Amino acid sequence: MKDGKTPNPNVIHPIKGYDKEIYIKPTIKNPNIIVGDFSYIADSDFESHVTHLYDWNGDKLIIGKFCQIASGVEFIMNGANHQMNSVSTFPFYTLEGWDMEPPAISDLPIKGDTVIGNDVWIGQNATILPGVHIGDGAIIGANSVVGSDVAPYTIVAGNPSEALRKRFDDEMIELLLKFKWWDKSIDEINTLIPLLTCSKLDKVKEEIKKRID
């Protein structure tokens, strides 16, 4: 193990002496935010990047393992949406003094949970809109606004974001989704690092095939 230490998903600061990059999972207090091991953000406070997450909507933000989230990223949740099937869109129920209970969920444009897969890289100042599902291994370009689902191992960018290309061919993507390296033990992942960081993709593909078989 590097520096004689075993990777620990429950430490907050994985870089000694640097507090502007944190593992997210051990900092979470909101039960509607679920984050996997070793996902990090380039900031000291993750929950401030999740806006409009209100109990009455019942939605969740779910992030997988080994995600890399840059500074300035915002996850906008369903609470940002207003009732659209009535005369007024004004959210009386959220403000003090107004005699209104929260509308039925069926009357709100709720788009469900926001789900980020494993090993997803989200670039600086990107915005993820409510109910979006981003697949494993995807890359979200800086300043992108993501309002629709992103397929695994796809690179998207822009406002609104558009798919630029797949990172790998379909065979490699299928193999990686079966291999699920992020679900393996720390010891096994450490042995896999030379494979996971190798740029000779044909070699990587053949080795993963062997390991799956």
XYZ file of C-alpha atoms in Angstrom:
213
model
C 0.000 0.000 0.000
C 1.230 3.525 -0.800
C 2.917 5.208 2.176
C 2.072 2.123 4.227
C -1.586 3.123 4.350
C -4.696 1.273 3.208
C -7.261 3.380 1.288
C -10.034 4.244 3.722
C -13.409 5.446 2.372
C -14.353 6.743 5.814
C -11.663 9.394 6.097
C -12.745 12.886 5.089
C -9.429 14.262 3.817
C -7.620 11.718 1.608
C -4.769 14.110 0.770
C -2.573 14.967 3.736
C -2.533 18.674 4.551
C -5.160 19.569 1.913
C -8.755 20.278 2.944
C -10.246 21.262 -0.426
C -10.799 17.699 -1.573
C -12.890 15.321 0.491
C -14.326 11.852 0.334
C -18.040 12.612 0.334
C -19.572 9.593 2.065
C -18.340 10.245 5.641
C -19.580 13.863 5.529
C -23.205 13.160 4.552
C -25.912 14.056 7.086
C -29.011 14.124 4.866
C -30.527 10.605 4.624
C -31.778 11.393 1.112
C -28.209 11.701 -0.169
C -26.520 8.339 -0.711
C -22.892 8.232 -1.857
C -20.606 5.276 -2.493
C -17.079 4.676 -1.253
C -14.194 6.838 -2.480
C -16.286 9.342 -4.433
C -14.800 12.778 -3.860
C -15.458 16.457 -4.504
C -12.944 19.258 -4.950
C -14.415 21.239 -2.063
C -14.767 21.010 1.709
C -18.586 20.780 1.851
C -20.553 18.509 -0.486
C -24.106 19.085 0.732
C -23.937 22.784 -0.184
C -23.789 21.619 -3.810
C -27.181 19.880 -3.530
C -30.014 22.396 -3.783
C -33.806 22.178 -3.401
C -33.756 18.756 -1.731
C -36.915 18.913 0.398
C -38.424 16.157 2.517
C -41.924 16.521 1.077
C -40.782 15.501 -2.418
C -39.225 12.240 -1.285
C -36.539 12.293 -3.974
C -32.961 11.140 -3.450
C -29.548 11.904 -4.823
C -27.690 8.631 -5.337
C -24.011 8.638 -6.336
C -21.939 5.532 -6.943
C -18.357 4.698 -6.045
C -15.131 6.333 -7.244
C -16.842 9.398 -8.740
C -14.785 12.542 -9.282
C -16.714 15.775 -8.808
C -15.054 19.099 -9.560
C -15.601 22.392 -7.765
C -18.712 24.402 -8.575
C -20.858 21.401 -9.557
C -24.526 21.758 -8.590
C -27.144 19.039 -8.227
C -30.578 20.663 -8.569
C -33.279 18.485 -7.050
C -37.025 18.274 -7.667
C -37.854 20.928 -5.093
C -36.760 23.526 -7.644
C -39.829 22.682 -9.754
C -43.126 24.536 -9.212
C -46.679 23.349 -9.762
C -47.541 23.920 -13.422
C -51.075 22.499 -13.683
C -52.724 25.354 -11.757
C -53.439 29.048 -12.297
C -50.387 30.156 -10.294
C -46.946 28.620 -10.055
C -46.249 30.476 -6.777
C -45.157 28.007 -4.052
C -47.309 29.329 -1.198
C -46.749 26.146 0.815
C -43.013 26.767 1.139
C -43.319 30.256 2.634
C -44.338 31.412 6.099
C -47.869 32.631 6.705
C -49.585 31.221 3.620
C -52.466 28.838 4.259
C -51.495 26.019 1.923
C -50.344 22.463 2.484
C -47.858 20.962 0.006
C -49.665 19.839 -3.170
C -50.015 16.180 -3.991
C -46.898 14.696 -5.534
C -48.993 13.908 -8.607
C -49.561 17.666 -9.062
C -45.853 18.468 -9.110
C -43.435 17.854 -11.990
C -41.403 15.366 -9.953
C -38.857 13.562 -12.103
C -37.679 10.980 -9.578
C -34.300 10.330 -8.048
C -31.090 11.716 -9.494
C -28.698 8.797 -9.975
C -24.992 9.024 -10.790
C -23.219 5.769 -11.612
C -19.730 4.627 -10.672
C -16.432 6.137 -11.865
C -18.205 9.214 -13.278
C -16.190 12.401 -13.784
C -18.212 15.623 -13.507
C -16.333 18.703 -14.656
C -16.144 22.102 -13.006
C -19.349 24.161 -12.706
C -21.543 21.520 -14.337
C -25.226 21.508 -13.383
C -27.179 18.266 -13.018
C -30.957 18.747 -13.284
C -33.630 16.745 -11.399
C -34.213 13.096 -12.190
C -31.187 12.665 -14.438
C -29.476 9.258 -14.578
C -25.791 9.274 -15.529
C -24.322 5.899 -16.400
C -21.108 4.289 -15.154
C -17.897 5.738 -16.546
C -19.489 8.822 -18.124
C -17.685 12.155 -18.381
C -19.559 15.453 -18.000
C -17.761 18.461 -19.478
C -17.136 21.642 -17.512
C -20.041 24.135 -17.458
C -22.439 21.565 -18.903
C -26.137 21.555 -18.023
C -27.352 17.961 -17.954
C -31.120 17.628 -18.290
C -31.439 14.158 -19.800
C -29.979 10.736 -19.117
C -26.392 9.948 -20.089
C -25.455 6.461 -21.283
C -22.529 4.621 -19.658
C -19.050 5.602 -20.838
C -20.351 8.562 -22.848
C -18.794 12.034 -22.948
C -21.292 14.914 -22.890
C -20.786 18.670 -22.906
C -22.639 21.919 -23.494
C -25.820 23.720 -22.478
C -27.952 21.799 -22.989
C -25.478 18.944 -22.893
C -25.115 16.768 -25.960
C -23.375 13.435 -26.388
C -20.032 13.952 -28.100
C -18.899 10.358 -28.372
C -18.572 7.083 -26.519
C -15.330 6.608 -24.677
C -14.851 3.056 -25.965
C -16.332 0.665 -28.487
C -19.480 -1.245 -27.575
C -17.587 -4.448 -26.752
C -15.314 -2.694 -24.266
C -18.254 -0.907 -22.637
C -20.133 -4.186 -22.229
C -17.057 -5.825 -20.700
C -16.524 -2.972 -18.234
C -20.159 -3.025 -17.153
C -19.832 -6.744 -16.479
C -16.424 -6.441 -14.812
C -17.576 -3.784 -12.288
C -14.079 -3.133 -10.970
C -15.477 -0.635 -8.426
C -17.235 -3.460 -6.564
C -14.031 -5.398 -5.933
C -12.028 -5.324 -2.703
C -9.434 -2.649 -2.049
C -6.664 -5.221 -2.317
C -7.925 -6.439 -5.695
C -8.409 -2.900 -7.012
C -4.832 -2.110 -6.043
C -3.630 -5.029 -8.156
C -5.874 -3.867 -11.010
C -4.525 -0.301 -11.121
C -1.964 -1.045 -13.874
C -4.819 -2.460 -15.965
C -7.278 0.319 -15.128
C -4.769 3.017 -16.076
C -3.299 1.350 -19.172
C -3.788 3.245 -22.448
C -3.312 0.116 -24.600
C -7.013 -0.638 -24.814
C -6.735 -3.787 -26.916
C -4.519 -5.285 -24.225
C -6.941 -4.148 -21.524
C -9.881 -5.663 -23.371
C -8.242 -9.058 -23.687
C -7.196 -9.098 -20.030
C -10.713 -8.204 -18.842
C -12.143 -10.970 -21.025
C -9.845 -13.461 -19.288
C -10.815 -12.218 -15.856
C -14.540 -12.388 -16.628
C -14.261 -15.881 -18.085
